[in-house]
Structure formats: structure tokens, C-alpha cells
mmCIF file of C-alpha atoms and ligand atoms in Angstrom:
data_model
loop_
_atom_site.group_PDB
_atom_site.id
_atom_site.type_symbol
_atom_site.label_atom_id
_atom_site.label_comp_id
_atom_site.label_asym_id
_atom_site.label_seq_id
_atom_site.Cartn_x
_atom_site.Cartn_y
_atom_site.Cartn_z
ATOM 1 C CA MET A 2 -4.609 14.138 -32.342
ATOM 2 C CA ALA A 3 -7.338 11.932 -30.669
ATOM 3 C CA GLN A 4 -8.515 12.818 -27.439
ATOM 4 C CA TYR A 5 -7.442 10.996 -24.285
ATOM 5 C CA ILE A 6 -9.445 8.252 -22.751
ATOM 6 C CA SER A 7 -9.555 10.214 -19.722
ATOM 7 C CA SER A 8 -11.349 13.250 -21.082
ATOM 8 C CA PRO A 9 -14.808 13.353 -19.557
ATOM 9 C CA SER A 10 -16.561 12.932 -23.132
ATOM 10 C CA VAL A 11 -14.468 10.053 -24.206
ATOM 11 C CA THR A 12 -14.769 8.258 -20.906
ATOM 12 C CA ALA A 13 -18.701 8.681 -20.898
ATOM 13 C CA ASP A 14 -18.997 7.505 -24.612
ATOM 14 C CA ILE A 15 -16.855 4.386 -23.909
ATOM 15 C CA LEU A 16 -19.161 3.767 -20.850
ATOM 16 C CA LYS A 17 -22.130 4.172 -22.895
ATOM 17 C CA LYS A 18 -20.962 2.159 -26.105
ATOM 18 C CA PHE A 19 -20.054 -0.955 -24.059
ATOM 19 C CA GLY A 20 -23.158 -0.451 -21.633
ATOM 20 C CA ILE A 21 -21.054 -0.400 -18.349
ATOM 21 C CA LYS A 22 -22.725 0.737 -15.185
ATOM 22 C CA LEU A 23 -19.898 1.411 -12.991
ATOM 23 C CA ARG A 24 -19.755 -0.427 -9.553
ATOM 24 C CA LYS A 25 -19.209 1.465 -6.343
ATOM 25 C CA ASN A 26 -18.247 -1.735 -4.304
ATOM 26 C CA LEU A 27 -15.089 -1.962 -6.648
ATOM 27 C CA GLY A 28 -14.121 1.806 -6.206
ATOM 28 C CA GLN A 29 -14.847 2.391 -9.806
ATOM 29 C CA ASN A 30 -14.275 6.221 -9.793
ATOM 30 C CA PHE A 31 -12.375 6.976 -13.063
ATOM 31 C CA LEU A 32 -10.069 9.948 -13.375
ATOM 32 C CA THR A 33 -11.399 12.307 -15.894
ATOM 33 C CA ASP A 34 -9.019 15.113 -15.630
ATOM 34 C CA THR A 35 -6.183 14.954 -18.298
ATOM 35 C CA ASN A 36 -4.186 17.657 -16.509
ATOM 36 C CA ILE A 37 -4.302 15.708 -13.276
ATOM 37 C CA LEU A 38 -3.252 12.643 -14.629
ATOM 38 C CA LYS A 39 -0.271 14.406 -16.597
ATOM 39 C CA LYS A 40 0.940 15.797 -13.082
ATOM 40 C CA ILE A 41 0.641 12.231 -11.702
ATOM 41 C CA ILE A 42 2.727 11.037 -14.405
ATOM 42 C CA LYS A 43 5.314 13.788 -14.145
ATOM 43 C CA LEU A 44 5.656 13.468 -10.475
ATOM 44 C CA SER A 45 5.944 9.685 -10.796
ATOM 45 C CA GLY A 46 9.244 10.428 -12.804
ATOM 46 C CA ILE A 47 8.626 7.449 -15.117
ATOM 47 C CA ASN A 48 11.339 6.968 -17.734
ATOM 48 C CA LYS A 49 11.631 4.910 -21.209
ATOM 49 C CA SER A 50 13.434 1.880 -19.643
ATOM 50 C CA GLU A 51 10.825 1.291 -16.655
ATOM 51 C CA THR A 52 7.967 -1.417 -16.588
ATOM 52 C CA ILE A 53 5.101 -0.020 -14.411
ATOM 53 C CA LEU A 54 2.653 -1.932 -12.434
ATOM 54 C CA GLU A 55 -0.805 -0.514 -12.290
ATOM 55 C CA VAL A 56 -3.590 -1.994 -10.003
ATOM 56 C CA GLY A 57 -7.017 -1.285 -11.211
ATOM 57 C CA SER A 58 -6.630 -0.205 -14.886
ATOM 58 C CA GLY A 59 -10.249 0.192 -15.533
ATOM 59 C CA ILE A 60 -10.647 1.278 -19.195
ATOM 60 C CA GLY A 61 -7.052 2.695 -19.226
ATOM 61 C CA SER A 62 -7.456 6.270 -18.329
ATOM 62 C CA LEU A 63 -4.224 6.300 -16.455
ATOM 63 C CA THR A 64 -2.513 3.452 -18.542
ATOM 64 C CA GLU A 65 -2.434 5.533 -21.624
ATOM 65 C CA LEU A 66 -0.532 8.173 -20.068
ATOM 66 C CA ILE A 67 1.657 5.807 -18.379
ATOM 67 C CA LEU A 68 2.595 4.266 -21.603
ATOM 68 C CA GLU A 69 3.536 7.751 -23.182
ATOM 69 C CA GLN A 70 6.708 7.763 -20.879
ATOM 70 C CA ALA A 71 7.259 4.074 -19.917
ATOM 71 C CA GLN A 72 8.433 0.975 -21.818
ATOM 72 C CA LYS A 73 5.617 -1.362 -20.571
ATOM 73 C CA VAL A 74 2.733 -1.396 -18.174
ATOM 74 C CA ILE A 75 1.353 -4.438 -16.238
ATOM 75 C CA CYS A 76 -2.322 -3.906 -15.525
ATOM 76 C CA ILE A 77 -4.159 -5.690 -12.791
ATOM 77 C CA GLU A 78 -8.121 -5.753 -13.263
ATOM 78 C CA LEU A 79 -10.555 -7.569 -11.198
ATOM 79 C CA ASP A 80 -13.726 -6.551 -13.360
ATOM 80 C CA ALA A 81 -14.259 -8.834 -16.340
ATOM 81 C CA ARG A 82 -16.579 -6.447 -17.792
ATOM 82 C CA LEU A 83 -13.745 -3.777 -17.971
ATOM 83 C CA VAL A 84 -11.200 -6.160 -19.026
ATOM 84 C CA SER A 85 -13.139 -6.911 -22.294
ATOM 85 C CA VAL A 86 -13.586 -3.433 -22.743
ATOM 86 C CA PHE A 87 -9.944 -2.732 -22.119
ATOM 87 C CA LYS A 88 -9.090 -5.152 -24.578
ATOM 88 C CA GLU A 89 -10.958 -3.379 -27.260
ATOM 89 C CA ILE A 90 -9.489 0.056 -26.274
ATOM 90 C CA MET A 91 -6.022 -1.358 -26.411
ATOM 91 C CA LYS A 92 -6.554 -2.074 -30.090
ATOM 92 C CA THR A 93 -8.051 1.434 -30.956
ATOM 93 C CA TYR A 94 -5.622 3.157 -29.041
ATOM 94 C CA ASN A 95 -2.473 1.181 -30.052
ATOM 95 C CA LEU A 96 -1.645 0.528 -26.391
ATOM 96 C CA ASP A 97 0.516 -2.536 -27.410
ATOM 97 C CA ASN A 98 2.802 -2.406 -24.432
ATOM 98 C CA ALA A 99 0.136 -3.064 -21.796
ATOM 99 C CA VAL A 100 -0.207 -6.714 -20.404
ATOM 100 C CA LEU A 101 -3.540 -7.151 -18.881
ATOM 101 C CA ILE A 102 -4.011 -9.635 -16.132
ATOM 102 C CA GLU A 103 -7.456 -10.295 -14.953
ATOM 103 C CA LYS A 104 -7.230 -11.022 -11.246
ATOM 104 C CA ASP A 105 -8.038 -9.914 -7.802
ATOM 105 C CA ALA A 106 -4.966 -7.753 -6.775
ATOM 106 C CA MET A 107 -5.393 -9.066 -3.167
ATOM 107 C CA ARG A 108 -4.469 -12.413 -4.545
ATOM 108 C CA LEU A 109 -1.481 -11.989 -6.601
ATOM 109 C CA ASP A 110 2.088 -13.254 -5.988
ATOM 110 C CA TYR A 111 3.758 -9.714 -6.018
ATOM 111 C CA LEU A 112 7.247 -11.316 -5.549
ATOM 112 C CA LEU A 113 6.790 -13.476 -8.666
ATOM 113 C CA LEU A 114 5.177 -10.678 -10.612
ATOM 114 C CA SER A 115 7.816 -8.104 -9.864
ATOM 115 C CA ARG A 116 10.818 -10.508 -10.654
ATOM 116 C CA ASP A 117 9.062 -11.743 -13.867
ATOM 117 C CA TYR A 118 8.645 -8.195 -15.235
ATOM 118 C CA SER A 119 11.553 -6.641 -13.163
ATOM 119 C CA ILE A 120 9.077 -4.098 -11.729
ATOM 120 C CA LYS A 121 10.490 -1.363 -9.542
ATOM 121 C CA LYS A 122 7.649 1.202 -9.673
ATOM 122 C CA MET A 123 3.886 0.988 -9.068
ATOM 123 C CA VAL A 124 1.636 3.894 -10.406
ATOM 124 C CA SER A 125 -2.160 3.478 -9.609
ATOM 125 C CA ASN A 126 -5.375 5.073 -8.858
ATOM 126 C CA LEU A 127 -6.378 2.392 -6.371
ATOM 127 C CA PRO A 128 -9.847 1.083 -5.449
ATOM 128 C CA TYR A 129 -10.774 2.518 -2.178
ATOM 129 C CA LYS A 130 -11.884 -0.766 -0.442
ATOM 130 C CA ILE A 131 -8.183 -2.431 -0.912
ATOM 131 C CA ALA A 132 -6.146 0.423 -0.822
ATOM 132 C CA ALA A 133 -4.870 0.216 2.759
ATOM 133 C CA PRO A 134 -4.248 -3.749 2.844
ATOM 134 C CA LEU A 135 -2.733 -3.673 -0.595
ATOM 135 C CA ILE A 136 -0.296 -1.165 0.170
ATOM 136 C CA LEU A 137 1.081 -3.177 3.028
ATOM 137 C CA LYS A 138 0.913 -6.546 1.127
ATOM 138 C CA ILE A 139 3.178 -5.175 -1.708
ATOM 139 C CA LEU A 140 5.585 -3.351 0.436
ATOM 140 C CA LEU A 141 5.920 -6.717 2.382
ATOM 141 C CA GLU A 142 5.977 -9.331 -0.406
ATOM 142 C CA ALA A 143 7.620 -7.493 -3.387
ATOM 143 C CA PRO A 144 10.948 -6.091 -2.064
ATOM 144 C CA GLY A 145 12.026 -5.281 -5.495
ATOM 145 C CA ILE A 146 9.338 -2.434 -5.817
ATOM 146 C CA GLU A 147 11.070 0.550 -4.504
ATOM 147 C CA LYS A 148 8.582 3.627 -5.267
ATOM 148 C CA MET A 149 4.870 3.874 -5.447
ATOM 149 C CA TYR A 150 2.830 6.739 -6.941
ATOM 150 C CA LEU A 151 -0.738 6.300 -5.407
ATOM 151 C CA THR A 152 -4.170 7.998 -5.722
ATOM 152 C CA ILE A 153 -5.942 7.074 -2.480
ATOM 153 C CA GLN A 154 -8.542 8.347 0.133
ATOM 154 C CA LYS A 155 -7.139 11.036 2.326
ATOM 155 C CA ASP A 156 -8.024 9.161 5.313
ATOM 156 C CA ILE A 157 -5.750 6.271 4.539
ATOM 157 C CA ALA A 158 -2.886 8.652 3.747
ATOM 158 C CA GLU A 159 -3.475 10.161 7.176
ATOM 159 C CA ARG A 160 -3.204 6.605 8.970
ATOM 160 C CA LEU A 161 -0.140 5.983 6.898
ATOM 161 C CA LEU A 162 1.383 9.160 7.874
ATOM 162 C CA ALA A 163 0.187 9.040 11.605
ATOM 163 C CA LYS A 164 2.693 9.482 14.422
ATOM 164 C CA LYS A 165 2.467 8.875 18.313
ATOM 165 C CA GLY A 166 -0.334 10.884 19.671
ATOM 166 C CA ASP A 167 -2.443 11.512 16.278
ATOM 167 C CA LYS A 168 -6.020 10.136 16.376
ATOM 168 C CA ASN A 169 -5.138 7.820 13.458
ATOM 169 C CA TYR A 170 -1.997 6.145 15.069
ATOM 170 C CA SER A 171 -2.443 2.479 14.984
ATOM 171 C CA SER A 172 -0.783 -0.854 14.260
ATOM 172 C CA TYR A 173 -1.131 -0.163 10.636
ATOM 173 C CA SER A 174 0.772 3.117 10.868
ATOM 174 C CA ILE A 175 3.509 1.225 12.859
ATOM 175 C CA LYS A 176 3.806 -1.502 10.192
ATOM 176 C CA THR A 177 3.710 0.635 7.061
ATOM 177 C CA GLY A 178 6.298 3.128 8.763
ATOM 178 C CA PHE A 179 8.638 0.087 9.447
ATOM 179 C CA LEU A 180 8.697 -0.793 5.604
ATOM 180 C CA ALA A 181 8.333 2.674 3.854
ATOM 181 C CA ASP A 182 8.457 6.634 3.996
ATOM 182 C CA PHE A 183 5.174 8.305 2.887
ATOM 183 C CA LYS A 184 4.669 11.807 1.364
ATOM 184 C CA ILE A 185 1.546 13.603 0.338
ATOM 185 C CA LEU A 186 2.198 15.197 -2.984
ATOM 186 C CA PHE A 187 -0.958 16.898 -3.598
ATOM 187 C CA ASN A 188 -4.925 16.783 -3.036
ATOM 188 C CA ILE A 189 -7.361 15.841 -5.771
ATOM 189 C CA GLN A 190 -10.556 17.262 -6.061
ATOM 190 C CA LYS A 191 -13.594 15.022 -6.120
ATOM 191 C CA THR A 192 -14.883 16.682 -9.372
ATOM 192 C CA CYS A 193 -11.856 15.262 -11.170
ATOM 193 C CA PHE A 194 -13.496 11.554 -10.925
ATOM 194 C CA MET A 195 -16.228 10.062 -12.567
ATOM 195 C CA PRO A 196 -18.418 9.643 -10.987
ATOM 196 C CA ALA A 197 -17.456 11.900 -7.978
ATOM 197 C CA PRO A 198 -16.434 9.889 -4.898
ATOM 198 C CA HIS A 199 -17.880 10.877 -1.427
ATOM 199 C CA VAL A 200 -14.503 11.027 0.126
ATOM 200 C CA ASP A 201 -11.420 13.368 -0.376
ATOM 201 C CA SER A 202 -8.321 11.883 -2.303
ATOM 202 C CA VAL A 203 -4.739 12.750 -2.417
ATOM 203 C CA PHE A 204 -1.959 11.555 -4.608
ATOM 204 C CA ILE A 205 1.189 10.065 -2.512
ATOM 205 C CA GLU A 206 4.660 8.921 -2.919
ATOM 206 C CA VAL A 207 5.701 5.568 -1.142
ATOM 207 C CA SER A 208 9.470 5.179 -0.714
ATOM 208 C CA ALA A 209 10.234 1.501 0.317
ATOM 209 C CA ARG A 210 13.140 1.406 2.707
ATOM 210 C CA GLU A 211 16.498 -0.486 1.800
ATOM 211 C CA ARG A 212 15.972 -4.171 1.186
ATOM 212 C CA ASN A 213 18.517 -6.791 0.389
ATOM 213 C CA LEU A 214 16.612 -8.856 -2.186
ATOM 214 C CA GLU A 215 18.958 -11.845 -1.941
ATOM 215 C CA GLY A 216 18.965 -12.430 1.663
ATOM 216 C CA ASN A 217 15.264 -10.986 1.901
ATOM 217 C CA VAL A 218 16.606 -8.575 4.516
ATOM 218 C CA TYR A 219 14.366 -5.621 5.612
ATOM 219 C CA LYS A 220 16.271 -2.659 7.104
ATOM 220 C CA TYR A 221 15.083 -0.016 9.563
ATOM 221 C CA GLN A 222 17.913 2.479 10.713
ATOM 222 C CA ASP A 223 20.372 0.156 12.071
ATOM 223 C CA ARG A 224 18.209 -2.937 12.431
ATOM 224 C CA SER A 225 17.946 -5.642 10.010
ATOM 225 C CA LEU A 226 15.194 -8.266 10.138
ATOM 226 C CA SER A 227 14.531 -11.369 7.770
ATOM 227 C CA LEU A 228 11.044 -11.814 6.323
ATOM 228 C CA GLN A 229 9.888 -14.243 9.072
ATOM 229 C CA GLN A 230 11.239 -11.775 11.858
ATOM 230 C CA VAL A 231 8.888 -9.056 10.157
ATOM 231 C CA LYS A 232 6.181 -11.053 10.127
ATOM 232 C CA ARG A 233 6.524 -12.090 13.950
ATOM 233 C CA PHE A 234 7.152 -8.442 14.580
ATOM 234 C CA PHE A 235 3.760 -7.508 12.893
ATOM 235 C CA ASN A 236 2.214 -10.311 14.973
ATOM 236 C CA PHE A 237 3.456 -8.678 17.915
ATOM 237 C CA ILE A 238 2.463 -5.160 16.852
ATOM 238 C CA ASP A 239 -1.287 -6.534 16.319
ATOM 239 C CA ALA A 240 -1.234 -8.219 19.905
ATOM 240 C CA CYS A 241 0.045 -4.762 21.492
ATOM 241 C CA PHE A 242 -2.920 -3.069 19.663
ATOM 242 C CA ALA A 243 -5.344 -5.723 19.939
ATOM 243 C CA ASN A 244 -7.133 -3.815 22.833
ATOM 244 C CA ARG A 245 -5.599 -0.061 22.408
ATOM 245 C CA ARG A 246 -7.396 1.410 25.435
ATOM 246 C CA LYS A 247 -5.787 -1.268 27.647
ATOM 247 C CA LYS A 248 -2.594 -1.405 28.992
ATOM 248 C CA MET A 249 -0.262 -2.900 26.508
ATOM 249 C CA ILE A 250 0.682 -5.913 28.771
ATOM 250 C CA ASN A 251 -2.996 -6.837 29.183
ATOM 251 C CA SER A 252 -3.761 -6.153 25.550
ATOM 252 C CA ILE A 253 -0.971 -8.925 24.715
ATOM 253 C CA GLU A 254 -2.390 -11.215 27.453
ATOM 254 C CA ASN A 255 -5.898 -10.991 26.047
ATOM 255 C CA SER A 256 -5.038 -11.172 22.287
ATOM 256 C CA GLY A 257 -4.839 -14.783 21.993
ATOM 257 C CA ALA A 258 -1.343 -15.278 23.283
ATOM 258 C CA VAL A 259 1.167 -14.423 20.519
ATOM 259 C CA LEU A 260 3.585 -14.281 23.325
ATOM 260 C CA PRO A 261 3.582 -16.842 25.968
ATOM 261 C CA VAL A 262 2.608 -15.130 29.354
ATOM 262 C CA ASP A 263 5.497 -16.230 31.159
ATOM 263 C CA LYS A 264 7.717 -13.823 28.822
ATOM 264 C CA MET A 265 5.802 -10.911 30.286
ATOM 265 C CA ASP A 266 8.728 -10.397 32.851
ATOM 266 C CA LEU A 267 11.131 -9.749 30.101
ATOM 267 C CA MET A 268 8.530 -7.291 28.491
ATOM 268 C CA ILE A 269 8.120 -5.503 31.635
ATOM 269 C CA LYS A 270 12.029 -5.482 32.009
ATOM 270 C CA MET A 271 12.365 -4.007 28.526
ATOM 271 C CA LEU A 272 9.659 -1.405 29.024
ATOM 272 C CA HIS A 273 11.756 -0.284 31.948
ATOM 273 C CA VAL A 274 14.983 -0.250 29.928
ATOM 274 C CA ILE A 275 13.568 2.045 27.289
ATOM 275 C CA GLY A 276 12.274 4.341 30.088
ATOM 276 C CA LYS A 277 8.466 3.466 30.038
ATOM 277 C CA ASN A 278 6.174 2.195 32.660
ATOM 278 C CA LYS A 279 4.507 -1.301 32.565
ATOM 279 C CA ASP A 280 1.241 0.446 32.832
ATOM 280 C CA ILE A 281 1.912 1.968 29.067
ATOM 281 C CA ARG A 282 -0.551 1.542 26.479
ATOM 282 C CA ALA A 283 0.525 0.725 22.734
ATOM 283 C CA GLU A 284 -0.691 3.932 21.336
ATOM 284 C CA GLN A 285 2.003 5.898 23.670
ATOM 285 C CA LEU A 286 4.842 3.776 22.101
ATOM 286 C CA GLU A 287 6.839 4.595 19.022
ATOM 287 C CA LEU A 288 8.078 2.307 16.168
ATOM 288 C CA ASN A 289 11.603 2.161 17.826
ATOM 289 C CA ASP A 290 10.150 1.308 21.039
ATOM 290 C CA PHE A 291 8.404 -1.635 19.826
ATOM 291 C CA LEU A 292 11.311 -2.858 17.630
ATOM 292 C CA GLU A 293 13.611 -2.600 20.800
ATOM 293 C CA ILE A 294 11.314 -4.778 22.839
ATOM 294 C CA PHE A 295 10.622 -7.075 19.898
ATOM 295 C CA ILE A 296 14.424 -7.696 19.428
ATOM 296 C CA ALA A 297 15.090 -8.421 23.078
ATOM 297 C CA LEU A 298 12.113 -11.063 22.992
ATOM 298 C CA GLU A 299 13.587 -12.581 19.985
ATOM 299 C CA ASN A 300 17.063 -12.662 21.412
ATOM 300 C CA ASP A 301 15.706 -14.413 24.223
ATOM 301 C CA ASN A 302 17.028 -18.026 23.888
ATOM 302 C CA ASN A 303 14.033 -19.704 25.776
ATOM 303 C CA LEU A 304 11.703 -17.792 23.784
ATOM 304 C CA ASN A 305 9.623 -20.173 21.438
ATOM 305 C CA TYR A 306 6.624 -18.980 19.924
HETATM 306 N N1 SAM B 14 -7.095 3.346 -13.394
HETATM 307 C C1 SAM B 14 -8.381 3.939 -13.624
HETATM 308 C C2 SAM B 14 -8.349 5.379 -13.346
HETATM 309 O O1 SAM B 14 -7.366 5.696 -13.048
HETATM 310 O O2 SAM B 14 -9.341 6.046 -13.676
HETATM 311 C C3 SAM B 14 -9.564 3.192 -12.681
HETATM 312 C C4 SAM B 14 -9.278 3.396 -11.093
HETATM 313 S S1 SAM B 14 -10.621 2.975 -10.397
HETATM 314 C C5 SAM B 14 -10.409 4.180 -8.822
HETATM 315 C C6 SAM B 14 -10.078 1.404 -9.614
HETATM 316 C C7 SAM B 14 -10.114 0.078 -10.539
HETATM 317 O O3 SAM B 14 -9.767 -0.727 -9.694
HETATM 318 C C8 SAM B 14 -11.730 -0.155 -11.050
HETATM 319 O O4 SAM B 14 -11.418 -0.481 -12.298
HETATM 320 C C9 SAM B 14 -12.051 -1.416 -10.239
HETATM 321 O O5 SAM B 14 -12.813 -2.540 -11.148
HETATM 322 C C10 SAM B 14 -10.572 -1.950 -9.923
HETATM 323 N N2 SAM B 14 -10.525 -2.951 -8.811
HETATM 324 C C11 SAM B 14 -11.433 -3.069 -7.721
HETATM 325 N N3 SAM B 14 -11.073 -3.837 -6.940
HETATM 326 C C12 SAM B 14 -10.146 -4.628 -7.503
HETATM 327 C C13 SAM B 14 -9.286 -5.555 -7.080
HETATM 328 N N4 SAM B 14 -9.306 -6.414 -5.923
HETATM 329 N N5 SAM B 14 -8.272 -6.189 -7.898
HETATM 330 C C14 SAM B 14 -7.923 -5.486 -9.076
HETATM 331 N N6 SAM B 14 -8.710 -4.301 -9.531
HETATM 332 C C15 SAM B 14 -9.655 -4.117 -8.691
#
């Protein structure tokens, strides 16, 4: 049986043969521990009927193992050098069920992609620079993707999991928390990558909340928001956190006025309704508090923003 692409000697040989120098700015840290990759595949619970999305396929280290379990994998890779290397590898390793798309993952239409290929699951070792915005983008834009199994930096996972009072709690934690649940499944040591990154990594499970694909309705507990409302909610959250050390009301006023200033009275009233003081800072509120205030602002007929 041939060795896996991810075995350190095969990865090193491929990079040497094709004269590839890995690029730090593209987060090119390849997984070279086949046992860790097998663990990733097992925990991702892939089955033969599934088409998997993989962002940042590199030379196919993870792709090869996904394909042992899945029907098909849709690979996105930005680096043209790695795309041409992977095309050669696909022939050598008979990875016929991989579809390779050369594109910047931040510029893809995930709604179209997930519909075209009926994708419900993503499994990836993400490039560190785009990991945080990409998770939010896909959760928002591709309601069909229900689960993501991702290798990411530990500090991004901490932002995803942060709760009120944690030092990493931010507008990002609230937005992602509105769209999904996050769970760290295990830590991955730096030595499992080639080259070893400077930061710690973890493998996480992302479970998107229930969404109604037809009506494009995003559900959170007993609330249902349309996509347009979710976008307005996220703008509202950004305004609340624009100056996180300031009182939330001042932060909104100074943020470039997502909300007309004359709606401040309603904001103050709503803070009172949820039992909070008008001097509160955004970082002292929870997702449900923001939602309650936002829904009241949305329901105010005179509101026009
Ligand atoms: N999948 C391989 C593995 O697990 O070893 C490689 C993962 S490596 C951490 C991240 C990959 O993402 C690299 O191949 C890099 O070139 C690619 N990449 C970086 N930025 C990207 C972007 N904006 N869009 C698509 N791919 C990108």
C-alpha cells in the first residue's frame, strides 16, 4: 500500500520534486501526522453519500483521507502553484472524486456552491489569516451547510466560544454565537504540521442552528430573523461594540450612526425593560439582550434605517 500524501517523507518529496517553497502569508502549514488526520476524519462522521467542502486543499493531505469515506470533495485553493501540483497528485493517487476550484475562498458564492453540489458538511485545515471571517461568511451565506469540522488557531476558537465576562468576548462571538454552536474536540500539537506553526491549533465542531432554506429564515431559540434582518442585527452589534470601553449608547452614537440618534430613547427604554442601566457597556450584555433590543427597534414603525 502506497504511503499517504500526509506522511512527512511523502510531503517533503512532493514539495522538493515540484520546487515549492511554502508561503507563510497563505498559512501553508500542512498536516503531516496521518494518525491525526484519521482522527479528524473519524470525528467528522463522513459517509459515502456525502459531498464535502474543503477550503485550502494544498497538496491534498486531508483530501486523500476525506475521499476514503466521502462520495466527493469540493476543494478550494488559492495558490496556483499548489493547484497545478495537486492536479498531478490527483492522477498519481487516483483522486478522481475531487473537484478542484482555484479561487480565493473569501470571494466565493457559498450559497451557489452548496446548492450546486448539495454540500451539507465542510472539513478543512484552514489558513490562519482568513479562518475567523470565513467561518462567519459561510455560516451566514450558506444555510445548507449544517456542520463544519475545522482545524483552526486556538485563539480563534477562544473568540468563538467566549461568553460575557471573558476577555475574548466581542462582536464576533455574538454574531457567530447567533448562527452556530461551537465545540473544541481536541488540541493539535505544533509538531503535527510542516512547517510547525508559531501558534497552537485545535480541531473544532461547528453546528449551524436550524435554518429554513426556502424562506431564508435564521432561528435562534424562539426568534426567527430573515437574512436582511440578520445583516441589520450584525450592523447593530458592530455599532454597540465600536467603542467597547465606552457606554454602549455613546458607542452607537459615535459609530457612524447605524441607528438614528432619535431612537436612543427607545434604546434606553429597552435597556430598562431588560433590567439594565443606560450606562452599560456592550461587553456586559449577552446575545439575548442584544436580540431583545434589536427586535424592539425593528418593530418600532417609525424606525427607518
Ligand atoms: N489541506 C492541507 C492540509 O491539511 O495539510 C493544507 C492546509 S493549509 C493550513 C491552508 C491552505 O489554504 C494552503 O494550501 C493555502 O495555500 C490555502 N489558502 C490560503 N489562503 C486561501 C484563500 N484565501 N482561499 C483558498 N485557499 C487559501
